[in-house]
Short mmCIF file of C-alpha atoms in Angstrom, two decimals:
data_model
loop_
_atom_site.label_atom_id
_atom_site.label_comp_id
_atom_site.label_asym_id
_atom_site.label_seq_id
_atom_site.Cartn_x
_atom_site.Cartn_y
_atom_site.Cartn_z
CA UNK A 17 3.45 8.48 -12.28
CA UNK A 18 0.74 10.57 -10.63
CA UNK A 19 -2.78 9.86 -11.36
CA UNK A 20 -5.66 12.21 -11.85
CA UNK A 21 -8.76 10.12 -11.41
CA UNK A 22 -11.73 11.69 -9.81
CA UNK A 23 -13.54 10.88 -6.72
CA UNK A 24 -17.03 11.67 -5.44
CA UNK A 25 -17.77 14.10 -2.59
CA UNK A 26 -16.22 13.27 0.61
CA UNK A 27 -18.17 12.37 3.74
CA UNK A 28 -15.50 13.99 5.99
CA UNK A 29 -12.44 16.07 5.75
CA UNK A 30 -9.44 16.85 7.88
CA UNK A 31 -6.59 19.24 6.85
CA UNK A 32 -7.28 18.74 3.20
CA UNK A 33 -7.46 14.85 3.28
CA UNK A 34 -10.63 13.10 2.79
CA UNK A 35 -11.43 10.56 5.35
CA UNK A 36 -13.90 8.53 3.35
CA UNK A 37 -15.31 8.81 -0.20
CA UNK A 38 -18.40 6.93 -1.72
CA UNK A 39 -17.72 4.24 -4.22
CA UNK A 40 -20.47 3.29 -6.48
CA UNK A 41 -21.85 -0.45 -7.06
CA UNK A 42 -20.20 -0.45 -10.54
CA UNK A 43 -16.70 0.41 -9.32
CA UNK A 44 -17.27 -2.23 -6.49
CA UNK A 45 -18.03 -4.97 -8.90
CA UNK A 46 -15.18 -3.99 -11.13
CA UNK A 47 -12.79 -4.40 -8.22
CA UNK A 48 -14.49 -7.87 -7.20
CA UNK A 49 -13.99 -9.05 -10.71
CA UNK A 50 -10.46 -7.95 -11.03
CA UNK A 51 -9.20 -9.34 -7.83
CA UNK A 52 -10.99 -12.60 -8.33
CA UNK A 53 -8.58 -13.22 -11.42
CA UNK A 54 -5.50 -15.44 -11.24
CA UNK A 55 -2.75 -13.84 -9.30
CA UNK A 56 0.67 -15.39 -9.88
CA UNK A 57 4.11 -14.59 -8.51
CA UNK A 58 6.37 -13.10 -11.17
CA UNK A 59 9.70 -12.27 -9.55
CA UNK A 60 11.48 -11.40 -6.38
CA UNK A 61 14.01 -8.53 -6.82
CA UNK A 62 16.87 -7.92 -4.23
CA UNK A 63 18.84 -5.74 -6.76
CA UNK A 64 17.62 -3.25 -9.40
CA UNK A 65 18.83 -5.39 -12.22
CA UNK A 66 16.47 -8.19 -11.05
CA UNK A 67 13.23 -6.17 -11.51
CA UNK A 68 11.10 -7.94 -14.10
CA UNK A 69 10.25 -5.85 -17.15
CA UNK A 70 7.39 -3.48 -16.69
CA UNK A 71 4.46 -4.02 -18.85
CA UNK A 72 1.47 -3.42 -16.40
CA UNK A 73 0.56 -0.57 -14.12
CA UNK A 74 2.02 -1.34 -10.75
CA UNK A 75 0.73 -0.83 -7.15
CA UNK A 76 3.22 -1.21 -4.33
CA UNK A 77 2.50 -1.86 -0.71
CA UNK A 78 4.79 -0.28 1.83
CA UNK A 79 4.69 0.02 5.52
CA UNK A 80 6.52 -0.48 8.85
CA UNK A 81 7.54 -4.08 9.60
CA UNK A 82 4.64 -6.21 10.62
CA UNK A 83 1.97 -3.53 9.69
CA UNK A 84 0.00 -6.30 7.86
CA UNK A 85 1.15 -5.72 4.14
CA UNK A 86 1.22 -9.38 3.39
CA UNK A 87 -2.09 -10.16 5.14
CA UNK A 88 -3.65 -7.21 3.10
CA UNK A 89 -2.41 -8.57 -0.04
CA UNK A 90 -3.78 -11.95 0.74
CA UNK A 91 -7.14 -10.43 1.73
CA UNK A 92 -7.45 -8.42 -1.54
CA UNK A 93 -6.92 -11.40 -3.72
CA UNK A 94 -8.72 -13.92 -1.66
CA UNK A 95 -5.79 -16.04 -1.11
CA UNK A 96 -4.27 -17.15 2.22
CA UNK A 97 -0.68 -17.73 1.08
CA UNK A 98 -0.14 -15.52 -1.90
CA UNK A 99 2.23 -13.08 0.06
CA UNK A 100 4.05 -14.86 2.95
CA UNK A 101 2.69 -13.77 6.28
CA UNK A 102 5.30 -13.53 8.91
CA UNK A 103 5.43 -12.52 12.54
CA UNK A 104 8.95 -11.66 12.40
CA UNK A 105 9.59 -8.13 11.49
CA UNK A 106 11.90 -7.30 8.64
CA UNK A 107 11.75 -10.97 7.19
CA UNK A 108 10.80 -9.92 3.68
CA UNK A 109 13.92 -8.45 2.27
CA UNK A 110 13.03 -8.30 -1.38
CA UNK A 111 10.37 -6.70 -3.74
CA UNK A 112 7.97 -9.26 -4.65
CA UNK A 113 6.01 -8.85 -7.91
CA UNK A 114 2.60 -10.54 -8.56
CA UNK A 115 0.61 -10.48 -11.92
CA UNK A 116 -3.09 -10.00 -11.26
CA UNK A 117 -4.84 -11.30 -14.38
CA UNK A 118 -2.61 -9.59 -16.90
CA UNK A 119 -3.97 -6.18 -15.91
CA UNK A 120 -2.24 -5.09 -12.72
CA UNK A 121 1.10 -5.85 -11.03
CA UNK A 122 1.04 -5.99 -7.16
CA UNK A 123 4.52 -5.31 -5.64
CA UNK A 124 4.98 -6.12 -1.93
CA UNK A 125 7.90 -4.03 -0.66
CA UNK A 126 10.11 -4.96 2.47
CA UNK A 127 8.90 -3.57 5.76
CA UNK A 128 10.86 -0.67 7.06
CA UNK A 129 11.61 0.69 10.49
CA UNK A 130 12.33 -1.78 13.22
CA UNK A 131 14.81 -4.75 12.40
CA UNK A 132 16.62 -7.20 14.41
CA UNK A 133 19.94 -5.39 13.69
CA UNK A 134 18.56 -2.12 14.94
CA UNK A 135 19.52 -0.18 11.59
CA UNK A 136 17.79 2.97 10.71
CA UNK A 137 15.19 3.17 7.99
CA UNK A 138 17.98 4.45 5.49
CA UNK A 139 19.92 1.13 5.97
CA UNK A 140 16.73 -1.08 6.39
CA UNK A 141 14.80 0.25 3.55
CA UNK A 142 17.45 -0.53 0.99
CA UNK A 143 18.75 1.64 -1.80
CA UNK A 144 17.12 -0.62 -4.42
CA UNK A 145 13.69 0.32 -2.99
CA UNK A 146 14.43 4.03 -3.39
CA UNK A 147 15.87 3.48 -6.92
CA UNK A 148 12.53 1.58 -7.76
CA UNK A 149 10.31 4.23 -6.43
CA UNK A 150 12.15 7.02 -8.22
CA UNK A 151 12.73 5.17 -11.65
CA UNK A 152 9.62 2.92 -12.31
CA UNK A 153 7.41 4.58 -14.87
CA UNK A 154 4.73 1.80 -14.52
CA UNK A 155 4.35 2.50 -10.80
CA UNK A 156 0.88 4.13 -10.42
CA UNK A 157 0.56 4.23 -6.74
CA UNK A 158 1.96 3.26 -3.52
CA UNK A 159 -0.57 1.95 -0.89
CA UNK A 160 1.24 3.29 2.51
CA UNK A 161 -0.01 1.01 5.33
CA UNK A 162 -0.15 2.64 8.69
CA UNK A 163 -1.44 0.50 11.85
CA UNK A 164 -4.52 2.18 13.12
CA UNK A 165 -3.58 1.42 16.73
CA UNK A 166 -0.53 3.57 16.46
CA UNK A 167 -0.87 6.24 13.87
CA UNK A 168 1.96 7.96 11.98
CA UNK A 169 5.36 7.30 13.41
CA UNK A 170 8.52 9.50 12.62
CA UNK A 171 9.69 6.51 10.34
CA UNK A 172 6.53 6.91 8.33
CA UNK A 173 7.18 10.65 7.99
CA UNK A 174 10.45 9.82 6.73
CA UNK A 175 9.33 7.33 4.13
CA UNK A 176 6.55 9.95 3.09
CA UNK A 177 9.32 12.60 2.46
CA UNK A 178 11.04 10.03 0.16
CA UNK A 179 7.77 9.27 -1.69
CA UNK A 180 7.30 13.11 -1.93
CA UNK A 181 10.77 13.52 -3.44
CA UNK A 182 10.26 10.76 -5.72
CA UNK A 183 6.95 12.30 -7.00
CA UNK A 184 5.01 9.12 -6.43
CA UNK A 185 1.32 9.29 -5.48
CA UNK A 186 0.71 7.42 -2.23
CA UNK A 187 -2.42 6.61 -0.55
CA UNK A 188 -2.66 5.86 3.23
CA UNK A 189 -4.27 2.63 4.08
CA UNK A 190 -5.04 2.14 7.79
CA UNK A 191 -4.81 -1.53 8.94
CA UNK A 192 -6.19 -3.52 11.75
CA UNK A 193 -9.19 -1.04 12.29
CA UNK A 194 -11.18 -3.97 13.79
CA UNK A 195 -8.86 -3.48 16.86
CA UNK A 196 -10.24 -0.02 17.73
CA UNK A 197 -13.54 1.24 19.04
CA UNK A 198 -15.22 3.76 16.62
CA UNK A 199 -14.13 6.85 18.84
CA UNK A 200 -10.64 5.84 18.81
CA UNK A 201 -10.54 5.01 15.16
CA UNK A 202 -12.06 8.29 14.39
CA UNK A 203 -9.30 10.02 16.38
CA UNK A 204 -6.54 8.10 14.67
CA UNK A 205 -7.90 8.79 11.29
CA UNK A 206 -8.24 12.42 11.87
CA UNK A 207 -4.56 12.70 13.13
CA UNK A 208 -3.38 10.65 10.22
CA UNK A 209 -5.21 12.79 7.78
CA UNK A 210 -3.75 15.86 9.49
CA UNK A 211 -0.33 14.37 8.85
CA UNK A 212 -0.91 13.58 5.36
CA UNK A 213 -2.09 16.82 4.38
CA UNK A 214 1.56 18.15 5.06
CA UNK A 215 2.88 15.95 2.14
CA UNK A 216 2.51 16.99 -1.58
CA UNK A 217 2.21 13.43 -2.94
CA UNK A 218 -0.35 11.98 -0.40
CA UNK A 219 -3.58 10.92 -2.19
CA UNK A 220 -6.46 12.85 -0.46
CA UNK A 221 -8.67 9.62 0.43
CA UNK A 222 -7.66 7.51 3.40
CA UNK A 223 -8.74 3.75 3.28
CA UNK A 224 -9.58 2.25 6.62
CA UNK A 225 -9.22 -1.69 6.35
CA UNK A 226 -9.03 -4.90 8.33
CA UNK A 227 -7.78 -8.13 6.74
CA UNK A 228 -9.45 -10.23 9.37
CA UNK A 229 -12.75 -8.63 9.25
CA UNK A 230 -12.45 -7.76 5.80
CA UNK A 231 -13.39 -4.11 6.46
CA UNK A 232 -12.72 -1.91 3.53
CA UNK A 233 -11.28 -4.69 1.35
CA UNK A 234 -13.94 -4.30 -1.48
CA UNK A 235 -13.52 -0.47 -1.28
CA UNK A 236 -9.82 -0.95 -1.81
CA UNK A 237 -10.07 -3.29 -4.56
CA UNK A 238 -12.45 -0.78 -6.31
CA UNK A 239 -9.96 2.06 -5.79
CA UNK A 240 -6.97 -0.03 -7.15
CA UNK A 241 -9.14 -1.45 -10.08
CA UNK A 242 -9.55 2.13 -11.30
CA UNK A 243 -5.70 2.02 -12.05
CA UNK A 244 -5.63 -1.26 -13.97
CA UNK A 245 -4.97 -1.77 -17.59
CA UNK A 246 -8.18 -2.16 -19.70
#
């Protein structure tokens, strides 16, 4: 499941994590073209036997409830209602699969952490998700979304350990960066990078994004397009 693609020289480093990395114009255009393709809902899976057949590289989106997963998927694909946006934490309780132009499968995972029943992450993030992460050969990367206003929380570290154990490459994607002033964002990014450096499966490049301001959306498209089927 691990990928070995190369990246250009970093613009900044913290604890072994590259805070930014240049992306050339060709990669940006490839990302734009891929995410402009039709993106259709394939299946929702609440049990492991409901997972659709794997025939495309898969990118999964994970994060605390209400971190902005659905909003980011919508921003990446340029659609407002592709992934349902909800202000109620924990509402999405299944894995939702979306086929992007027959080249990439996007997987929206249920949020973890807080839920109305007050259960732990182990209970809230169900066994089916852990089974999916450990046993899905098509899974190329997990985008682990972290709210830039709050940084890494203990529940995020718990999930990062699960991903480490599953040997799944995961890339930290900061969300809602438009809500922070530059100095505060730099401080949060450095802190998150230092935390990511403690985990063996964490991708070295952190992606700052804002679904509302579209910050970093083109760059993340380019990054993910590099993993798509030809």
